[in-house]
Coordinates of C-alpha atoms and ligand atoms in Angstrom, one line a residue:
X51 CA -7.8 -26.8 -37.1
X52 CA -6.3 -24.8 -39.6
X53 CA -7.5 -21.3 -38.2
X54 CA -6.4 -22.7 -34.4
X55 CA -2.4 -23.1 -36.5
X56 CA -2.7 -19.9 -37.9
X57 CA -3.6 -17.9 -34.8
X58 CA -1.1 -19.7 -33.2
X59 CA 1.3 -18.1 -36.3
X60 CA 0.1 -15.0 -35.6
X61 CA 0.6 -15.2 -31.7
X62 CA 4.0 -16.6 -32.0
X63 CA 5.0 -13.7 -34.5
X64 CA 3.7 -10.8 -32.0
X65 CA 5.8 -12.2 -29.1
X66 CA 8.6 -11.8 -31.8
X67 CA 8.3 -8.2 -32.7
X68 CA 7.1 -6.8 -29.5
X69 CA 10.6 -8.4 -28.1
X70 CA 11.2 -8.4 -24.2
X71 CA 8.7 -7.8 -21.5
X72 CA 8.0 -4.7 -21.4
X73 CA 6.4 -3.9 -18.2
X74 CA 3.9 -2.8 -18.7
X75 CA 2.7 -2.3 -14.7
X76 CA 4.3 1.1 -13.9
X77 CA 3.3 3.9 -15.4
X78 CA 3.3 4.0 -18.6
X79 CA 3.7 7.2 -19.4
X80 CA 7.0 7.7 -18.3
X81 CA 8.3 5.9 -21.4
X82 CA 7.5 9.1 -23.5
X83 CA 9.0 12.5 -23.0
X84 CA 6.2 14.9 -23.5
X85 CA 5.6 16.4 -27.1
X86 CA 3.2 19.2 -26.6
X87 CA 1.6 20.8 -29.6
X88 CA 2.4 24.6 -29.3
X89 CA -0.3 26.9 -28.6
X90 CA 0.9 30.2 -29.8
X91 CA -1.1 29.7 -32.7
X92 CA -4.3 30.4 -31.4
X93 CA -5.6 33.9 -30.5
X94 CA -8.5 33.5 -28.5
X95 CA -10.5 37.0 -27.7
X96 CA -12.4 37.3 -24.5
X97 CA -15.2 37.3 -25.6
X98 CA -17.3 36.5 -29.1
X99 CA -20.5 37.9 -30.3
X100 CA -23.2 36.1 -32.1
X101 CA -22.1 36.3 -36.0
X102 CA -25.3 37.3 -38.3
X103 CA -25.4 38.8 -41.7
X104 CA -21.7 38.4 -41.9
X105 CA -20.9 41.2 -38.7
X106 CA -20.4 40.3 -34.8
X107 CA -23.8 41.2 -33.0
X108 CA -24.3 41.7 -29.6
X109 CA -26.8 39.6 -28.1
X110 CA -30.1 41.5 -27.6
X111 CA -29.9 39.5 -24.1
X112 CA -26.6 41.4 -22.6
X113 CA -25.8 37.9 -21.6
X114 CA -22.8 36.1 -21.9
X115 CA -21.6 32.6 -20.5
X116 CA -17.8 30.8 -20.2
X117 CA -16.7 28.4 -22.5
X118 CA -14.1 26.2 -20.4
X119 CA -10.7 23.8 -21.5
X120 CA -12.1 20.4 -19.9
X121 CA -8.3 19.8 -19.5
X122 CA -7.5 22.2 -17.5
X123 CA -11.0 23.8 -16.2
X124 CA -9.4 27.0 -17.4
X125 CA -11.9 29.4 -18.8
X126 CA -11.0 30.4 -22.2
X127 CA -13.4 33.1 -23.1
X128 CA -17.4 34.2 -23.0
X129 CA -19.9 33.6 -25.6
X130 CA -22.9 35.1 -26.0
X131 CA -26.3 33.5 -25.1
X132 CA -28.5 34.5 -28.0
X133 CA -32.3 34.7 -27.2
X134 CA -35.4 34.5 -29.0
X135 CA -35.0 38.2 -30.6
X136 CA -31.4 37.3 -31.3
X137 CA -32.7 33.5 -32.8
X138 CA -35.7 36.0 -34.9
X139 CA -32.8 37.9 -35.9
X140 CA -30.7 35.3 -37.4
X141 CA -33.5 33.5 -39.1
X142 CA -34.7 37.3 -40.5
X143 CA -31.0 38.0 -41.8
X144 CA -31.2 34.6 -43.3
X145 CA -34.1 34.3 -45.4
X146 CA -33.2 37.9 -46.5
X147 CA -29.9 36.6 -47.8
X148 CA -31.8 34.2 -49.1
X149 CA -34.5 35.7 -51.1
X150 CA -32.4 38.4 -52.2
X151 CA -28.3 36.8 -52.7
X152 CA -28.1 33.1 -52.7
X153 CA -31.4 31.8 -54.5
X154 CA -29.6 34.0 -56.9
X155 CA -26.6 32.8 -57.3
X156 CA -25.5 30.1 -59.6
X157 CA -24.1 26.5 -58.6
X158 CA -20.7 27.8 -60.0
X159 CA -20.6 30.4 -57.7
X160 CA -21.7 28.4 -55.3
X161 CA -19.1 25.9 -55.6
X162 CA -16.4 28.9 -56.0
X163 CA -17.5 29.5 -52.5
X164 CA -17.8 25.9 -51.2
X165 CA -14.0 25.5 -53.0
X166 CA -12.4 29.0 -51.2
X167 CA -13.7 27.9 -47.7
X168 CA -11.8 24.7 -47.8
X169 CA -8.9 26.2 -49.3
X170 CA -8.9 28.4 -46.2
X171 CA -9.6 25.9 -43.6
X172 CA -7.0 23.8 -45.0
X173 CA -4.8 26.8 -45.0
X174 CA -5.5 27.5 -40.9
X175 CA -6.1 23.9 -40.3
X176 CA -3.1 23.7 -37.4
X177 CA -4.5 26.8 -35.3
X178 CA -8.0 25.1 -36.1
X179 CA -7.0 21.7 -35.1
X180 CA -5.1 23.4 -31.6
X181 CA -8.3 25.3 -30.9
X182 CA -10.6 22.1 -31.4
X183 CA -8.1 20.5 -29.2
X184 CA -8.6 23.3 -26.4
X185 CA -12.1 24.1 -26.4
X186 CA -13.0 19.8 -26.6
X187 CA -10.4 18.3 -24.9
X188 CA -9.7 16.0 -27.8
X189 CA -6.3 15.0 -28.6
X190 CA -4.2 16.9 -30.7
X191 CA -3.7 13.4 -32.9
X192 CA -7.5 13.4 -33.7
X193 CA -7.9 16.7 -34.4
X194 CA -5.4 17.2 -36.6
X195 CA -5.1 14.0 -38.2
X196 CA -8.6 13.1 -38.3
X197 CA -11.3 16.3 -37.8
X198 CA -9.5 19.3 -39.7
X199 CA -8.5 17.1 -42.7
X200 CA -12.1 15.5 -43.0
X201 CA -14.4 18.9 -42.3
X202 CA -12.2 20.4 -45.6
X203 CA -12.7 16.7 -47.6
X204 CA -16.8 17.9 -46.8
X205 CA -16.2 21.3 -48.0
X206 CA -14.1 20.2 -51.3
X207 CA -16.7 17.5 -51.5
X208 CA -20.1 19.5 -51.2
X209 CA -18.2 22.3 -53.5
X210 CA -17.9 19.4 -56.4
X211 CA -21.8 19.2 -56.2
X212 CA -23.2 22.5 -56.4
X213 CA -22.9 22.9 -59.9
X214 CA -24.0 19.6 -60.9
X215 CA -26.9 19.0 -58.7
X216 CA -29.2 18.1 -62.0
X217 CA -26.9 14.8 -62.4
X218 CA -27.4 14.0 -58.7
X219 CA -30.9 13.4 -59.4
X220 CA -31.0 12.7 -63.1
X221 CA -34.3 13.6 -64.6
X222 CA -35.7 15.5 -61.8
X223 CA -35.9 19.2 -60.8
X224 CA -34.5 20.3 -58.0
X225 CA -34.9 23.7 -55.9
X226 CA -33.3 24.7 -52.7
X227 CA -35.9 24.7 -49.3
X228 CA -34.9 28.4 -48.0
X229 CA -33.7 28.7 -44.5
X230 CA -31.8 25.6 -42.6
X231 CA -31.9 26.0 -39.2
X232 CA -29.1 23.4 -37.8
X233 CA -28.3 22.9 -33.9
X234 CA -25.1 20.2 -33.4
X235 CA -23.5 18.3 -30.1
X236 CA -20.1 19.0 -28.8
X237 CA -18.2 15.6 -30.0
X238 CA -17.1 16.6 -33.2
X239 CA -17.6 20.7 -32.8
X240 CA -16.1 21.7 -35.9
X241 CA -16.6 18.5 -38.4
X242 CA -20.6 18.4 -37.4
X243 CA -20.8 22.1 -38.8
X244 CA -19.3 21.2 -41.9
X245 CA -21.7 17.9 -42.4
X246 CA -24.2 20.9 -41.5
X247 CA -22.9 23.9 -43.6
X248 CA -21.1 22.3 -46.9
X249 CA -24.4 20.7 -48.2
X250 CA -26.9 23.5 -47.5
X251 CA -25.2 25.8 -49.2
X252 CA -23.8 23.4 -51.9
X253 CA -27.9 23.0 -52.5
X254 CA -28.6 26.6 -52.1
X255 CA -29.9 27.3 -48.6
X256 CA -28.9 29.8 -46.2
X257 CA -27.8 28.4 -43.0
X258 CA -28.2 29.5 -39.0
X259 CA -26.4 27.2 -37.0
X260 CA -26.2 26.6 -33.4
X261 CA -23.1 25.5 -32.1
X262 CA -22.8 23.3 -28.8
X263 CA -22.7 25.6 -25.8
X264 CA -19.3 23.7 -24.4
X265 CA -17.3 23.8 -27.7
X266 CA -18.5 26.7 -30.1
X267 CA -15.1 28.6 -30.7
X268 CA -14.5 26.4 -33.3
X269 CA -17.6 27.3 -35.2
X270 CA -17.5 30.9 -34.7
X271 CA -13.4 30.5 -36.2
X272 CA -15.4 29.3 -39.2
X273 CA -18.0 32.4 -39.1
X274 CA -14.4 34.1 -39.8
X275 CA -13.5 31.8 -42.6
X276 CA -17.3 32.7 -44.3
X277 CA -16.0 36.5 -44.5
X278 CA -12.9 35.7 -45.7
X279 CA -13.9 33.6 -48.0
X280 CA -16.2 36.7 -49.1
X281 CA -19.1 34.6 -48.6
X282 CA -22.4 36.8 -49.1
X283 CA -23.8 38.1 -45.8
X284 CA -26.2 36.4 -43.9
X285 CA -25.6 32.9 -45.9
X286 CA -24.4 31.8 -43.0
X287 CA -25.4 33.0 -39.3
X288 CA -23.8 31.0 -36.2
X289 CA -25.0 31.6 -33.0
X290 CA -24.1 30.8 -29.5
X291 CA -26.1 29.2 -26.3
X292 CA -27.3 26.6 -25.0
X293 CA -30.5 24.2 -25.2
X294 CA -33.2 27.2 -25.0
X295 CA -31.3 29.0 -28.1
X296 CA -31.4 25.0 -30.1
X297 CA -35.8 25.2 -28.9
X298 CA -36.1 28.9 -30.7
X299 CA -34.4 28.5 -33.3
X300 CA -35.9 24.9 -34.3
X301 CA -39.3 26.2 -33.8
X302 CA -38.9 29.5 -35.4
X303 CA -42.2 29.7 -37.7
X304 CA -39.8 31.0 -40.9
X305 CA -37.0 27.9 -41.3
X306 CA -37.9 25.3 -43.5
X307 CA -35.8 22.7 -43.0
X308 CA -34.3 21.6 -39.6
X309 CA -30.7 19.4 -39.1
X310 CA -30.2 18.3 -35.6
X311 CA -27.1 15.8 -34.3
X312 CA -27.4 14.9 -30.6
X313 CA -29.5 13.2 -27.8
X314 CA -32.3 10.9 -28.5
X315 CA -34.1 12.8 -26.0
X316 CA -33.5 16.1 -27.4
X317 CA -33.7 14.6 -31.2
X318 CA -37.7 13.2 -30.0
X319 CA -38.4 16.8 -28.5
X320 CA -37.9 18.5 -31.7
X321 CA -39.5 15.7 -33.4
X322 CA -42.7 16.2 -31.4
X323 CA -42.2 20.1 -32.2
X324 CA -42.1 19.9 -36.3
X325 CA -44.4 17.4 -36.6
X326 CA -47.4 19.8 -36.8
X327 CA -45.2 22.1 -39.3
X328 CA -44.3 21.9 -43.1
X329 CA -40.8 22.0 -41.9
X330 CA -37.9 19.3 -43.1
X331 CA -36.3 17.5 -40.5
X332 CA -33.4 15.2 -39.8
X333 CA -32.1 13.6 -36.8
X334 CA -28.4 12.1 -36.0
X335 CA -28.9 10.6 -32.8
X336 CA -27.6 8.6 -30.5
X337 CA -26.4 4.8 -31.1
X338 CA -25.0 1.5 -29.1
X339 CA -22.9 0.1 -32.0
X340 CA -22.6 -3.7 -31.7
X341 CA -18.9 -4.5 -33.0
X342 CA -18.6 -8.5 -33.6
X343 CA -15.1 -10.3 -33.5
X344 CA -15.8 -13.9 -35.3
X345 CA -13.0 -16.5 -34.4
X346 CA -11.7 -16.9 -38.1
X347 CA -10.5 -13.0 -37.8
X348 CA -7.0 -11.7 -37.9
X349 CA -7.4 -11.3 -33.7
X350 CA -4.5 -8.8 -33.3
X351 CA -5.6 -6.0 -36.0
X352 CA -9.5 -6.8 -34.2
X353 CA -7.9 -5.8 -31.0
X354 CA -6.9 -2.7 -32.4
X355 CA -9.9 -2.5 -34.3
X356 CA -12.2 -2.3 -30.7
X357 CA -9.1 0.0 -29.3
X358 CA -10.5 2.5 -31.9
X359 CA -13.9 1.6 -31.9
X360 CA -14.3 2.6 -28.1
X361 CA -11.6 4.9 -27.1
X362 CA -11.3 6.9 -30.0
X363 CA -12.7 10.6 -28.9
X364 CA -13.6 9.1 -25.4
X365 CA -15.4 7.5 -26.7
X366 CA -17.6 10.5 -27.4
X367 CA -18.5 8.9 -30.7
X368 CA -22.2 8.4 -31.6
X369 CA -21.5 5.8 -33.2
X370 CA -18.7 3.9 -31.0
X371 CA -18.7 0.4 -31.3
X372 CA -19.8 0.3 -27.4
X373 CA -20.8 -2.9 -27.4
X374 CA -18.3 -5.9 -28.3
X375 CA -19.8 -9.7 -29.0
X376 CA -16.7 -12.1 -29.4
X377 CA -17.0 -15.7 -30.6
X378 CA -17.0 -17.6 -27.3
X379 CA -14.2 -19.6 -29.1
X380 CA -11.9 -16.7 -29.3
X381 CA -12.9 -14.7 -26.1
X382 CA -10.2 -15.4 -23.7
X383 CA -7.7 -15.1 -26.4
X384 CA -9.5 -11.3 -27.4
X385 CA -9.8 -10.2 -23.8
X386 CA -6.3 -11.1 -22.6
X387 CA -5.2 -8.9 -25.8
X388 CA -7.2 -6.1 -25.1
X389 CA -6.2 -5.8 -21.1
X390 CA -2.4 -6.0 -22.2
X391 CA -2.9 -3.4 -25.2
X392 CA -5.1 -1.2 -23.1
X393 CA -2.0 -0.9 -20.7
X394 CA -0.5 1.4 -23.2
X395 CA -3.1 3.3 -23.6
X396 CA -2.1 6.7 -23.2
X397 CA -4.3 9.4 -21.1
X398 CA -3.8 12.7 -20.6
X399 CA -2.9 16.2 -21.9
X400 CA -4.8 16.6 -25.4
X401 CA -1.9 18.8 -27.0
X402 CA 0.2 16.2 -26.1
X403 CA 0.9 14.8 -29.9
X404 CA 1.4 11.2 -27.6
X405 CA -2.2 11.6 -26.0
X406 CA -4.5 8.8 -27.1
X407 CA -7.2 9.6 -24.5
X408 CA -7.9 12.8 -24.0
X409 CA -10.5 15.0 -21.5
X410 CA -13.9 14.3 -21.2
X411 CA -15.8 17.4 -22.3
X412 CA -17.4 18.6 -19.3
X413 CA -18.0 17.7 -15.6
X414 CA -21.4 16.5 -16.1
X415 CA -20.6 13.9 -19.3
X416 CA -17.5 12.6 -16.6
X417 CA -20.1 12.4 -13.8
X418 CA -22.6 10.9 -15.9
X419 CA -19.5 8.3 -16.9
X420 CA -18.9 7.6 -13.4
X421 CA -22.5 7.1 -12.6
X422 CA -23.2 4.5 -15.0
X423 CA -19.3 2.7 -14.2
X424 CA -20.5 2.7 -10.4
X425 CA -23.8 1.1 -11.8
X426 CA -21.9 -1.6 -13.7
X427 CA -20.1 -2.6 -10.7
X428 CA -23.3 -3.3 -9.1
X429 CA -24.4 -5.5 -12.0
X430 CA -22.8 -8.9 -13.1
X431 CA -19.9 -8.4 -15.1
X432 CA -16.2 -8.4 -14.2
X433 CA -14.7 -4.5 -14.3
X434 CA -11.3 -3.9 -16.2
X435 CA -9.0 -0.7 -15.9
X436 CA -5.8 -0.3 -16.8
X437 CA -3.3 -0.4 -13.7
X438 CA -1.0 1.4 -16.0
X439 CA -1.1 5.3 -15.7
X440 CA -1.9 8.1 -13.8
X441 CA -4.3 10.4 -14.5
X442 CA -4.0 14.5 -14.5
X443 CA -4.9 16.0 -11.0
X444 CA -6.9 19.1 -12.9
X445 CA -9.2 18.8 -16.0
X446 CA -12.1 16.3 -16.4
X447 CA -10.5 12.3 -17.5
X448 CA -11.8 9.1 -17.2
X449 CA -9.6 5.8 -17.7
X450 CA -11.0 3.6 -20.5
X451 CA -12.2 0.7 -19.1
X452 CA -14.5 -2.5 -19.8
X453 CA -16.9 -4.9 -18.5
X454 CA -16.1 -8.5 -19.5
X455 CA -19.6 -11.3 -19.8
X456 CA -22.4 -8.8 -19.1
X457 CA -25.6 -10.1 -19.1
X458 CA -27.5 -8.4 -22.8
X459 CA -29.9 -7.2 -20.6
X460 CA -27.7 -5.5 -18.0
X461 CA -27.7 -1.4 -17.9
X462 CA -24.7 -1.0 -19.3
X463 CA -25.1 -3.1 -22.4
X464 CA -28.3 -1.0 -23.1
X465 CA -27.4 2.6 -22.4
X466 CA -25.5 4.8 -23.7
X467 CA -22.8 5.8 -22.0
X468 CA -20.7 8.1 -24.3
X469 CA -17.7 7.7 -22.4
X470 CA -14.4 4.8 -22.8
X471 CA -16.6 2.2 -21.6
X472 CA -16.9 -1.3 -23.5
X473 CA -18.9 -3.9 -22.6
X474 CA -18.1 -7.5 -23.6
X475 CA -20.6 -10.4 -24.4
X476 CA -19.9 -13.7 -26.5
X477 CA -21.8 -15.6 -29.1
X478 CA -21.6 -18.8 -30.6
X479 CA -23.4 -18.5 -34.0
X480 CA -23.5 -15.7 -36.9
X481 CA -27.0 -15.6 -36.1
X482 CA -26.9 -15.1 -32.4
X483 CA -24.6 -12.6 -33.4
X484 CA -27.0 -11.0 -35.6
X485 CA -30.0 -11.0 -33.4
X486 CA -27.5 -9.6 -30.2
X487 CA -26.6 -6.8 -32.2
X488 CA -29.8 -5.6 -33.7
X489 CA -31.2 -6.3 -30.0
X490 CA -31.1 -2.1 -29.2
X491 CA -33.3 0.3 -30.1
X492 CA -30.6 2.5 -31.5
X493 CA -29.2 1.4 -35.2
X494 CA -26.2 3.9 -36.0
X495 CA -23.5 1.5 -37.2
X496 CA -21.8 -1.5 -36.3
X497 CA -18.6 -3.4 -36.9
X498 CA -17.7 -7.1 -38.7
X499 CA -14.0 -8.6 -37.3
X500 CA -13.4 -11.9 -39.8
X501 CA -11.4 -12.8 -42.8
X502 CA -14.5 -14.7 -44.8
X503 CA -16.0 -12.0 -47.2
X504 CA -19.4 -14.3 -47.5
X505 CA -19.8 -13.9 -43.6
X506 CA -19.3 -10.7 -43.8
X507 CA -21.8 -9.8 -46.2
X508 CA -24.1 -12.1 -44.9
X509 CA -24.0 -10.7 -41.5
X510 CA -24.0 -7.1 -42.9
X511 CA -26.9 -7.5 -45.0
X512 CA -29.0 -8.6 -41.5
X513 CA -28.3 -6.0 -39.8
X514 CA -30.1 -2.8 -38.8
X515 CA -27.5 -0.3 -38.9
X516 CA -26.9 2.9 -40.9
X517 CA -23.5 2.2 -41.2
X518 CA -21.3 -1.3 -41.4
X519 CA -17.9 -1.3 -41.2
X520 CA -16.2 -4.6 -42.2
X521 CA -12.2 -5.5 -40.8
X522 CA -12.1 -1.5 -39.9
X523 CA -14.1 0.8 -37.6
X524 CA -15.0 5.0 -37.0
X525 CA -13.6 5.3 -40.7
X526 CA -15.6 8.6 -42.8
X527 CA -15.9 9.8 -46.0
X528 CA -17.5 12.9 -47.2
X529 CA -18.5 10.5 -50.1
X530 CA -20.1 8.2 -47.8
X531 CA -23.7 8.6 -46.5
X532 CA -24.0 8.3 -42.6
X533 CA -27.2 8.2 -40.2
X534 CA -29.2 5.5 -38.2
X535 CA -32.0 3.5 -38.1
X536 CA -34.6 3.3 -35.0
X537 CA -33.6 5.5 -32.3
X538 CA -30.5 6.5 -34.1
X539 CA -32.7 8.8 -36.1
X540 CA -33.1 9.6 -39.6
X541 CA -32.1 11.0 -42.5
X542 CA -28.3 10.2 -44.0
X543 CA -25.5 13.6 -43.9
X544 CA -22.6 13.2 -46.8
X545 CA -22.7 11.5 -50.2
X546 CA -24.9 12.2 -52.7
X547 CA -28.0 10.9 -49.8
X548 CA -26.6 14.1 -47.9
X549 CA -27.7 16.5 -50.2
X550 CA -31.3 15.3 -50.3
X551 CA -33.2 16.9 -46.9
X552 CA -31.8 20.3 -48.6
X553 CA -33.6 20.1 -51.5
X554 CA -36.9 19.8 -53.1
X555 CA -36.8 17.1 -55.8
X556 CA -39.6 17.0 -57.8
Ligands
NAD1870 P1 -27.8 17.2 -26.6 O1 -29.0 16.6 -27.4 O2 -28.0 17.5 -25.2 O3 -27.3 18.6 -27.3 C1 -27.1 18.7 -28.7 C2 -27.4 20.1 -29.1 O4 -28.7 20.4 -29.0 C3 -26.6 21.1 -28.3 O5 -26.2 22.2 -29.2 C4 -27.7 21.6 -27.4 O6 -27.5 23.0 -27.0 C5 -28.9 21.5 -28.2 N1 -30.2 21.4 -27.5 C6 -30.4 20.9 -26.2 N2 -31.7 20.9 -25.9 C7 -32.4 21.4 -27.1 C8 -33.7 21.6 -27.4 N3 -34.7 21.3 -26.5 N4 -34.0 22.0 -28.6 C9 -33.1 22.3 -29.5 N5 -31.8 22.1 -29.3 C10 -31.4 21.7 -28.0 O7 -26.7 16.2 -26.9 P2 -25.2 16.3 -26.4 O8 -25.1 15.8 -25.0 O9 -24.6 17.6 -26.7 O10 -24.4 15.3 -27.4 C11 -24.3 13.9 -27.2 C12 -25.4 13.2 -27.9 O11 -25.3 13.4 -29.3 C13 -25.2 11.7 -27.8 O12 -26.4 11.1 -27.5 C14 -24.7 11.3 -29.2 O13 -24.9 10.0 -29.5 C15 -25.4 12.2 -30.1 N6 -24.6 12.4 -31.3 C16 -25.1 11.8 -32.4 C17 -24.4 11.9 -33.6 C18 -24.9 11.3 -34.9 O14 -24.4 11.7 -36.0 N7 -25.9 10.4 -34.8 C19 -23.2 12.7 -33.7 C20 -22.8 13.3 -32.5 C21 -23.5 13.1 -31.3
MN1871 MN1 -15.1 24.2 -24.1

């Protein structure tokens, strides 16, 4: 009774303060001016070489390939598509740096390094954040309130360790592994090479990364940074191309330690690769978060809680809290919320500072959206869009959308989609709960909605999930170790765990 009387508070104060109607029917969109983030700031060249042992190489393949703005469909420049010489290159320039520089040089300098790289990311982090926002299609508001500030938090932080890597693992010695070769996805271009970068070198590897072939400008802007930052040559090697350049450079007989964030089909490849080899491996994989609203929760702040779960990066978040279980109790009540908050949900232009939703990253990820929307309509389930909004006649955009009482078994409450696509279940118990959510074979996170701190540690504690977030959700930490259980992979990036599969501890 008394939670019923305080939801009814809480309903009664939200008609309050949102005032009149608004309607909320037309478009939305005209309520807002446009606020577009200059891009003046960014110089972007025609085309970019491969960058190894601190120069710009030509790739021994003479070929190049475009690198598009999903917003637009604009081709901003051509990268080159290293090859197997170009990969034996990298890996050669590497081990040379390391061997002869950086298995040399002390934790102090180390850090000094770590420290001057932030400072300079920090220092460019507006023309970093635009050209994320460009080369993604991710809003402005994410990339520069959310990516830049946390891929400079995992330099500072990395940069506090290398000097003081004996007192991460008191009583133990630890030595560097050699060469990381590290291959990343496209979702969080610039902030995956930092989870990369920051702790190998921190630990006293030497690095060649491969960036994602539809968002590597990013990382070869931080190639740049390296030099400035006077960084030794060869440290760190970034390369461009697509999935044949990841396969060479992961099974290249002279890295010792491999880092791959992507696919769970990809991440099982490479698996199957290394297992015969001596190398070190980690996977970040793929997830289908379960994110759990329990009736005695604050219901509005919940709402927003799945708003940011799903939508945020659209929903090109590997661990997105995808799938929603509401207490049957509260379900109308959560679902009536979410349609009418979802109507001001703003899609469109990425520099747009108002943008919420911006473009899906390339015409494949929006047709593989649309493929597995078309196959939720087939399914059971009742479809919700947002009648509000119109979206952009070029570039690639999807509304955000959900499917209300799938059945736990349906397609779309199994796959993952990687797009703004929720699907919505109820449960009556904490332990139905429980067993619903651990019911995947992924494990990267999930989320706890409810004011009752025993539930929520109960609830955490039983499930199988790298990450829990309780009364919040998609909130990081270079301090904070992250990575999945089952299918999600293995291995945990940031924290004092992230600095672990870069070093021998013995
Ligand atoms: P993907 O696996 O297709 O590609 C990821 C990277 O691997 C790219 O750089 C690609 O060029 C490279 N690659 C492709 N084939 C390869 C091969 N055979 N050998 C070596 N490298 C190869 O994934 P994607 O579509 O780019 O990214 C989306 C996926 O990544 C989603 O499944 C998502 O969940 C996952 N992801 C996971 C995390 C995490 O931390 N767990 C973070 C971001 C993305
Ligand atoms: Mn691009």
């Amino acid at each position: 009774m008394k939670t019923e009387t305080a939801k009814q508070g809480r309903e009664t104060m939200t008609k309050k303060s949102t005032g009149k109607n608004l309607d909320l029917s037309k478009e939305f969109h005209q309520h807002y001016a446009p606020s577009l983030e200059s891009r003046e700031i960014v110089k972007i060249a025609e085309r970019y070489e491969l960058f190894i042992g601190g120069r710009w190489v030509k790739p021994q393949t003479k070929e190049y390939f475009p690198t598009l703005n999903p917003a637009t469909g604009e081709v901003l420049s051509q990268l080159a598509r290293a090859g197997a010489a170009d990969v034996d290159l990298a890996v050669k320039t590497a081990r040379q740096a390391y061997t002869k520089v950086w298995s040399k040089t002390s934790g102090r300098d180390r850090s000094r390094y770590l420290f001057r790289i932030a400072r300079l990311i920090q220092e460019r982090s507006r023309e970093l954040a635009v050209l994320e926002t460009i080369d993604n299609g991710k809003p402005i508001k994410e990339t520069r309130d959310v990516d830049l500030p946390l891929v400079a938090a995992h330099f500072f932080y990395n940069a506090g360790w290398a000097d003081k890597l004996e007192y991460a693992f008191p009583g133990k010695k630890v030595a560097p592994l050699g060469v990381a070769a590290q291959v990343i996805p496209w979702n969080f271009p610039l902030l995956m090479a930092a989870w990369k970068i920051a702790p190998a070198l921190a630990t006293g590897n030497t690095v060649v990364l491969k960036a994602a072939e539809t968002t590597s400008l990013t990382a070869l802007a931080l190639a740049e940074i390296c030099a400035q930052a006077g960084l030794p040559d060869g440290v760190v090697n970034i390369i461009t191309g697509a999935g044949e350049t990841g396969a060479a450079l992961v099974n290249h007989p002279d890295v010792n330690k491999v880092a791959f964030t992507g696919s769970t089909e990809v991440g099982k490849i490479i698996a199957r690769a290394i297992a015969p080899t001596k190398k070190r491996l980690t996977l970040e994989l793929g997830g289908k978060s379960a994110h759990m609203i329990f009736a005695d929760a604050a219901i509005d702040q919940a709402v927003e809680g799945i708003i940011n779960g799903i939508y945020f990066n659209q929903g090109h978040v590997c661990c997105a809290g995808s799938r929603l279980l509401v207490e049957e109790s509260v379900a109308d009540e959560v679902v009536r919320k979410l349609k009418k908050r979802m109507e001001s949900i703003r899609v469109g232009n990425p520099l747009d500072k108002n943008t919420d939703i911006g473009a899906i990253n390339s015409q494949g990820e929006l047709e593989k959206i649309k493929k597995l929307v078309a196959i939720g309509k087939q399914e059971e389930g009742e479809f919700f869009e947002p009648a509000s909004g119109t979206l952009p006649s070029k570039g690639y955009f999807h509304k955000p959308c959900f499917f209300n009482r799938v059945a736990s078994s349906s397609t779309l409450n199994r796959v993952e989609i990687f797009g703004p696509v929720l699907t919505i279940t109820t449960f009556r118990t904490p332990e139905e709960a429980i067993s619903k959510a651990n019911d995947t074979p992924y494990g990267l996170a999930a989320g706890i909605w409810s004011e009752k701190g025993s539930k929520i540690h109960q609830v955490a504690s039983a499930l199988k999930a790298g990450v829990v977030w309780a009364n919040t959700y998609n909130k990081f930490d270079p301090t904070s170790p992250f990575g999945g259980y089952n299918e999600s992979g293995f291995g945990r990036e940031g924290g004092r765990h992230g600095l672990f599969p870069y070093l021998e501890v013995k």
